[in-house]
Coordinates of C-alpha atoms in Angstrom, one line a residue:
X1 CA -61.4 44.5 -63.7
X2 CA -60.7 41.8 -60.8
X3 CA -56.7 41.4 -61.4
X4 CA -56.4 45.1 -61.7
X5 CA -58.5 45.4 -58.2
X6 CA -56.3 43.2 -56.6
X7 CA -53.5 45.7 -58.1
X8 CA -55.0 48.2 -56.2
X9 CA -54.9 46.7 -53.0
X10 CA -51.6 45.2 -53.6
X11 CA -50.3 48.0 -54.2
X12 CA -51.6 50.0 -50.4
X13 CA -50.8 47.0 -48.5
X14 CA -47.1 47.1 -50.2
X15 CA -46.6 50.8 -49.5
X16 CA -48.3 50.6 -46.4
X17 CA -45.6 48.0 -45.4
X18 CA -43.0 50.4 -46.3
X19 CA -43.7 52.6 -44.1
X20 CA -43.8 50.5 -41.3
X21 CA -40.9 49.0 -41.8
X22 CA -39.6 53.3 -42.5
X23 CA -41.1 53.4 -38.8
X24 CA -38.9 50.7 -37.5
X25 CA -35.9 51.8 -38.7
X26 CA -36.3 55.3 -37.7
X27 CA -37.0 54.0 -33.4
X28 CA -33.4 51.7 -34.0
X29 CA -31.7 54.8 -35.7
X30 CA -32.4 57.6 -32.8
X31 CA -31.7 56.0 -28.7
X32 CA -34.4 59.6 -27.2
X33 CA -36.1 58.6 -24.3
X34 CA -37.3 62.0 -23.2
X35 CA -40.7 61.6 -24.9
X36 CA -41.4 58.2 -22.1
X37 CA -40.1 60.1 -19.5
X38 CA -42.0 64.1 -19.5
X39 CA -44.8 64.5 -17.9
X40 CA -48.5 64.6 -19.8
X41 CA -49.6 67.5 -20.6
X42 CA -48.1 71.3 -20.3
X43 CA -49.9 71.7 -16.6
X44 CA -51.0 75.0 -17.8
X45 CA -55.0 75.6 -18.1
X46 CA -56.9 76.2 -21.4
X47 CA -59.5 78.7 -22.2
X48 CA -61.0 77.7 -25.8
X49 CA -63.4 78.8 -27.1
X50 CA -65.2 75.4 -29.5
X51 CA -68.4 75.0 -31.6
X52 CA -70.3 73.0 -34.0
X53 CA -70.8 73.4 -38.0
X54 CA -73.0 71.0 -40.1
X55 CA -71.0 71.3 -43.5
X56 CA -72.6 70.5 -47.3
X57 CA -69.6 68.3 -49.1
X58 CA -69.7 70.7 -51.8
X59 CA -68.9 73.7 -49.6
X60 CA -66.6 71.4 -47.8
X61 CA -65.0 71.2 -51.6
X62 CA -64.6 75.0 -52.1
X63 CA -63.1 75.5 -48.6
X64 CA -60.4 72.8 -48.6
X65 CA -59.5 75.0 -52.8
X66 CA -59.2 78.0 -51.3
X67 CA -57.7 76.8 -49.0
X68 CA -59.7 79.4 -45.8
X69 CA -59.6 74.9 -44.7
X70 CA -55.7 74.2 -44.6
X71 CA -53.3 71.1 -44.0
X72 CA -49.8 72.4 -43.7
X73 CA -47.7 71.1 -46.3
X74 CA -45.5 69.5 -43.5
X75 CA -48.4 67.0 -42.3
X76 CA -48.6 64.1 -42.2
X77 CA -48.9 62.8 -46.6
X78 CA -52.3 61.0 -47.8
X79 CA -52.3 57.9 -46.7
X80 CA -55.9 56.3 -47.8
X81 CA -55.5 54.0 -51.0
X82 CA -58.4 54.2 -53.9
X83 CA -60.9 51.5 -52.4
X84 CA -60.2 53.8 -49.0
X85 CA -61.6 56.3 -50.7
X86 CA -64.3 55.0 -52.2
X87 CA -65.8 53.7 -49.4
X88 CA -65.8 56.8 -47.7
X89 CA -67.2 58.6 -50.4
X90 CA -70.0 55.9 -51.3
X91 CA -71.0 56.2 -47.3
X92 CA -72.3 59.6 -48.6
X93 CA -74.0 58.0 -51.1
X94 CA -75.7 55.7 -49.3
X95 CA -76.3 59.0 -46.3
X96 CA -75.0 56.5 -42.8
X97 CA -73.4 58.6 -40.9
X98 CA -69.2 59.6 -41.3
X99 CA -66.9 61.1 -38.4
X100 CA -66.8 64.7 -38.3
X101 CA -63.9 66.7 -38.7
X102 CA -61.5 68.9 -36.0
X103 CA -60.4 72.6 -36.9
X104 CA -57.9 75.2 -35.1
X105 CA -59.1 79.0 -35.1
X106 CA -56.3 80.6 -36.9
X107 CA -56.9 83.6 -34.6
X108 CA -55.5 86.1 -36.8
X109 CA -57.2 85.3 -39.7
X110 CA -60.1 82.9 -41.2
X111 CA -58.8 80.2 -42.8
X112 CA -58.8 76.9 -40.0
X113 CA -56.8 74.4 -39.9
X114 CA -57.6 70.8 -40.2
X115 CA -56.8 69.3 -37.2
X116 CA -58.2 65.6 -37.7
X117 CA -60.3 64.6 -41.5
X118 CA -57.1 64.8 -43.4
X119 CA -57.6 62.0 -45.5
X120 CA -61.4 62.1 -45.6
X121 CA -60.8 65.7 -47.0
X122 CA -58.3 65.1 -49.2
X123 CA -60.5 62.2 -50.6
X124 CA -62.9 64.2 -51.8
X125 CA -60.9 66.7 -53.1
X126 CA -59.7 64.2 -55.6
X127 CA -62.6 62.5 -56.2
X128 CA -64.5 66.4 -57.2
X129 CA -61.2 67.2 -59.1
X130 CA -61.7 63.4 -60.8
X131 CA -57.6 62.9 -59.9
X132 CA -56.9 60.3 -57.9
X133 CA -52.7 60.6 -57.6
X134 CA -51.8 60.6 -61.3
X135 CA -54.9 58.5 -62.8
X136 CA -58.6 59.5 -62.6
X137 CA -60.0 58.9 -59.7
X138 CA -62.9 56.5 -60.2
X139 CA -64.7 54.8 -57.5
X140 CA -62.9 51.1 -56.6
X141 CA -64.3 48.4 -54.1
X142 CA -67.9 48.5 -54.0
X143 CA -70.8 46.5 -54.5
X144 CA -73.5 49.5 -55.5
X145 CA -73.8 50.5 -59.1
X146 CA -71.4 53.8 -57.9
X147 CA -68.3 51.1 -58.4
X148 CA -66.4 52.5 -62.0
X149 CA -68.3 55.8 -61.8
X150 CA -66.0 59.3 -61.8
X151 CA -68.2 62.2 -59.5
X152 CA -69.0 63.6 -63.4
X153 CA -70.9 59.8 -64.3
X154 CA -72.6 60.0 -61.3
X155 CA -76.6 61.0 -62.3
X156 CA -77.2 63.4 -62.1
X157 CA -79.4 63.4 -58.7
X158 CA -76.5 60.9 -57.5
X159 CA -74.6 64.1 -57.5
X160 CA -76.7 66.3 -56.3
X161 CA -76.6 64.3 -53.2
X162 CA -73.6 63.8 -52.3
X163 CA -73.4 68.2 -53.0
X164 CA -75.6 68.3 -50.2
X165 CA -74.5 65.2 -48.1
X166 CA -73.9 67.3 -44.0
X167 CA -70.6 66.8 -42.3
X168 CA -70.1 67.5 -39.4
X169 CA -67.3 70.4 -37.9
X170 CA -66.3 70.8 -34.6
X171 CA -63.8 74.0 -34.2
X172 CA -61.8 75.4 -31.3
X173 CA -59.5 78.2 -30.7
X174 CA -57.4 79.0 -27.8
X175 CA -57.8 82.1 -26.1
X176 CA -55.8 81.9 -23.3
X177 CA -52.6 81.2 -22.6
X178 CA -51.9 84.0 -26.0
X179 CA -48.5 83.0 -25.6
X180 CA -48.0 79.7 -26.7
X181 CA -49.8 76.7 -28.6
X182 CA -50.0 74.3 -26.4
X183 CA -53.4 73.8 -26.1
X184 CA -53.3 73.3 -29.8
X185 CA -50.7 70.5 -29.2
X186 CA -52.2 68.7 -27.2
X187 CA -55.8 68.3 -28.5
X188 CA -54.2 67.1 -32.5
X189 CA -52.0 64.8 -30.0
X190 CA -54.7 63.4 -28.2
X191 CA -57.6 63.5 -31.1
X192 CA -56.1 62.9 -34.6
X193 CA -57.6 59.6 -35.6
X194 CA -55.4 58.5 -38.8
X195 CA -54.1 55.3 -39.0
X196 CA -50.6 56.0 -36.9
X197 CA -50.5 58.4 -34.1
X198 CA -48.3 61.6 -35.4
X199 CA -44.6 62.0 -33.5
X200 CA -44.5 64.8 -31.7
X201 CA -42.4 66.5 -34.7
X202 CA -45.5 66.2 -37.0
X203 CA -47.9 67.7 -35.1
X204 CA -45.3 70.2 -34.5
X205 CA -44.7 71.4 -38.5
X206 CA -49.0 71.5 -38.6
X207 CA -49.5 73.7 -35.0
X208 CA -46.3 75.7 -35.5
X209 CA -45.6 75.6 -39.4
X210 CA -44.4 79.3 -40.9
X211 CA -40.9 80.2 -42.2
X212 CA -38.7 78.5 -39.5
X213 CA -40.6 75.2 -40.3
X214 CA -39.9 75.7 -43.9
X215 CA -36.1 77.0 -42.3
X216 CA -35.5 73.5 -40.8
X217 CA -37.0 71.2 -43.4
X218 CA -34.0 73.4 -45.7
X219 CA -31.1 73.2 -42.4
X220 CA -32.4 68.9 -42.7
X221 CA -30.8 68.9 -46.6
X222 CA -26.9 69.8 -45.2
X223 CA -25.1 66.7 -46.3
X224 CA -22.6 66.6 -43.2
X225 CA -26.1 66.8 -41.0
X226 CA -27.6 63.8 -43.3
X227 CA -23.1 62.6 -42.9
X228 CA -24.5 62.5 -38.7
X229 CA -27.8 61.2 -38.7
X230 CA -28.2 59.1 -41.6
X231 CA -30.7 58.6 -44.0
X232 CA -33.2 61.1 -43.5
X233 CA -36.7 60.2 -40.6
X234 CA -40.3 59.7 -41.3
X235 CA -41.1 60.5 -38.6
X236 CA -39.1 63.8 -38.8
X237 CA -37.1 62.8 -35.6
X238 CA -33.7 64.0 -37.6
X239 CA -36.1 67.6 -37.8
X240 CA -36.7 67.7 -33.8
X241 CA -32.6 67.5 -33.3
X242 CA -32.4 70.4 -35.9
X243 CA -35.2 72.9 -33.4
X244 CA -33.8 70.8 -30.1
X245 CA -30.5 71.6 -31.0
X246 CA -31.4 76.0 -31.7
X247 CA -34.2 75.7 -28.7
X248 CA -30.9 74.7 -26.5
X249 CA -27.9 76.7 -28.3
X250 CA -30.1 79.7 -27.3
X251 CA -32.4 78.9 -24.0
X252 CA -31.2 76.0 -22.5
X253 CA -30.8 78.1 -19.2
X254 CA -34.7 78.5 -19.6
X255 CA -35.2 74.8 -19.8
X256 CA -38.5 72.9 -18.5
X257 CA -40.8 70.3 -18.3
X258 CA -41.8 69.0 -20.7
X259 CA -39.4 68.6 -23.3
X260 CA -42.3 68.5 -25.8
X261 CA -43.9 71.4 -25.2
X262 CA -40.3 73.4 -24.2
X263 CA -39.6 72.4 -28.6
X264 CA -43.4 73.7 -29.4
X265 CA -42.6 77.3 -27.7
X266 CA -39.6 77.8 -29.2
X267 CA -40.7 76.4 -32.2
X268 CA -43.8 78.8 -32.1
X269 CA -41.6 81.9 -31.3
X270 CA -39.8 82.5 -34.0
X271 CA -42.2 80.9 -36.3
X272 CA -42.2 84.0 -38.8
X273 CA -38.8 84.2 -38.2
X274 CA -37.0 87.3 -39.8
X275 CA -34.6 86.3 -42.8
X276 CA -31.6 88.1 -41.1
X277 CA -32.0 85.6 -38.1
X278 CA -32.7 83.0 -40.5
X279 CA -29.5 83.5 -42.5
X280 CA -27.2 83.5 -39.2
X281 CA -28.5 80.2 -38.5
X282 CA -27.5 78.8 -41.8
X283 CA -24.3 80.4 -41.2
X284 CA -24.2 78.5 -37.2
X285 CA -26.0 75.2 -38.6
X286 CA -22.8 74.6 -41.3
X287 CA -20.3 75.7 -39.8
X288 CA -21.5 73.1 -36.2
X289 CA -22.2 70.4 -38.9
X290 CA -18.3 71.1 -41.2
X291 CA -16.6 71.5 -38.2
X292 CA -18.0 68.0 -36.3
X293 CA -17.7 65.5 -39.5
X294 CA -14.1 66.9 -40.0
X295 CA -13.3 66.2 -36.4
X296 CA -15.6 63.6 -35.6
X297 CA -15.9 61.5 -39.2
X298 CA -19.6 60.1 -40.2
X299 CA -22.3 58.7 -37.5
X300 CA -20.9 59.8 -34.2
X301 CA -23.0 60.5 -30.9
X302 CA -23.2 56.8 -31.0
X303 CA -21.9 55.5 -27.2
X304 CA -21.9 51.9 -27.8
X305 CA -24.3 51.3 -30.4
X306 CA -25.5 52.4 -33.9
X307 CA -28.5 54.5 -32.4
X308 CA -27.7 58.0 -32.2
X309 CA -28.2 59.1 -29.2
X310 CA -30.4 62.6 -28.7
X311 CA -29.5 63.7 -25.8
X312 CA -25.3 63.5 -26.2
X313 CA -26.0 64.7 -29.8
X314 CA -27.6 68.1 -28.3
X315 CA -24.7 68.8 -25.2
X316 CA -22.0 68.1 -27.2
X317 CA -23.5 70.4 -30.5
X318 CA -23.6 73.2 -28.7
X319 CA -20.9 72.8 -26.6
X320 CA -19.2 72.8 -29.5
X321 CA -21.2 75.7 -31.1
X322 CA -20.2 77.3 -28.1
X323 CA -16.5 77.1 -28.4
X324 CA -16.7 78.0 -32.2
X325 CA -18.6 80.7 -31.6
X326 CA -15.6 82.2 -29.2
X327 CA -12.6 81.6 -31.4
X328 CA -12.1 82.3 -34.6
X329 CA -10.0 78.6 -34.8
X330 CA -11.8 75.9 -35.4
X331 CA -9.3 73.0 -33.6
X332 CA -9.7 70.0 -33.9
X333 CA -8.1 68.4 -32.3
X334 CA -9.1 70.2 -29.5
X335 CA -13.4 68.7 -30.2
X336 CA -11.2 65.2 -30.6
X337 CA -9.8 65.2 -27.3
X338 CA -13.5 66.8 -25.8
X339 CA -15.6 64.6 -27.2
X340 CA -13.1 61.7 -25.9
X341 CA -12.4 62.9 -22.8
X342 CA -16.7 62.9 -22.5
X343 CA -17.4 59.8 -23.8
X344 CA -15.4 58.3 -20.7
X345 CA -17.1 60.7 -17.9
X346 CA -19.2 57.7 -16.3
X347 CA -21.9 60.4 -14.6
X348 CA -22.3 62.1 -17.8
X349 CA -23.0 58.7 -19.7
X350 CA -25.1 58.1 -16.9
X351 CA -27.5 61.4 -17.3
X352 CA -27.8 60.6 -21.0
X353 CA -28.9 57.2 -21.1
X354 CA -32.3 57.8 -18.8
X355 CA -33.9 60.7 -17.3
X356 CA -33.3 62.9 -20.0
X357 CA -35.9 65.2 -19.8
X358 CA -35.5 66.3 -16.1
X359 CA -34.0 69.2 -15.0
X360 CA -30.6 68.8 -13.3
X361 CA -29.6 65.7 -15.5
X362 CA -30.5 68.6 -18.3
X363 CA -28.4 70.9 -17.1
X364 CA -25.2 68.4 -15.8
X365 CA -24.8 67.3 -19.5
X366 CA -24.5 70.5 -20.8
X367 CA -22.5 71.7 -17.6
X368 CA -20.4 68.2 -18.6
X369 CA -20.3 69.0 -21.8
X370 CA -19.1 72.5 -21.8
X371 CA -16.6 71.8 -19.5
X372 CA -15.0 69.3 -21.8
X373 CA -14.4 71.8 -24.0
X374 CA -12.9 74.0 -21.7
X375 CA -10.8 71.3 -20.7
X376 CA -9.7 70.7 -23.9
X377 CA -9.4 74.6 -24.9
X378 CA -5.2 75.3 -25.2
X379 CA -4.0 76.8 -22.4

């Protein structure tokens, strides 16, 4: 038993080390200062209604099973070890106070998005189902008589004690404004207490989940895009760059800081995308990546180093996509000429290297990229 517990702990520690290494690889792989230079918050004022509810554990589990309280498919995966989950359940059995959960009520339904509390809720769900991943869920790492027991093996009194244990839920909804999800994003960013802070795109997959979000993950599997970006990002930076491309491709003239809200609002507006619009996005994306790789080879957009420069990528790719839509021909030599010219433009290199979320720098980099294609086009 001791050896088994040690194995569980070592497995958990190994998984955490792998996650941290993946996070470091993500940071090294993409150069993007927009998050650091973005203003804090959107500047908008929100009207938010909120109230508290005390739920029994039994009722919480039922709401999770019915997906009345739900965790979006693409939210960061469950990371608690079996010991972590066991200690949380032990606290409930002991009658100790536990942290509450935070939920966002969708405006047009009775469903609630889990903003904070994923690990706790999934732990309860797993214990009541009797499975922790692919093995029987026995409480582990405890010094009480509950150690080694499944839910079904608890005494009837202990089962009722756990069923009736109370977890407080704070539920909020945004009343105004009604045309964006800024408050939900802000609450998610400020209140989520997971082991690691969620990245902006991880938050977007939760607050703006829908058909468009699913489409972004599908586009992320494009083989040419994988050649351009590299291995998949655990923090969804590759998915964010796809969103960033289409946001600027369609609405670059409307850009204003902060970048994170510009992207979030576009994703929210299009979250229930129509099939014909999704097909057009797939066509543009496949052609863009195919031409990029054939003209520039794998791993472009890395001036002076191994990291992909996000501002270089978004401006050049949008300019290339516009050029492809205005010409039936795919002039690979013109693409190479535009890339070579802009890579030597010191003013362009300046605006893609720092303060990349400033409106003037965004405008300048797109103007420069568009001009490079205009100059490279055959006369």
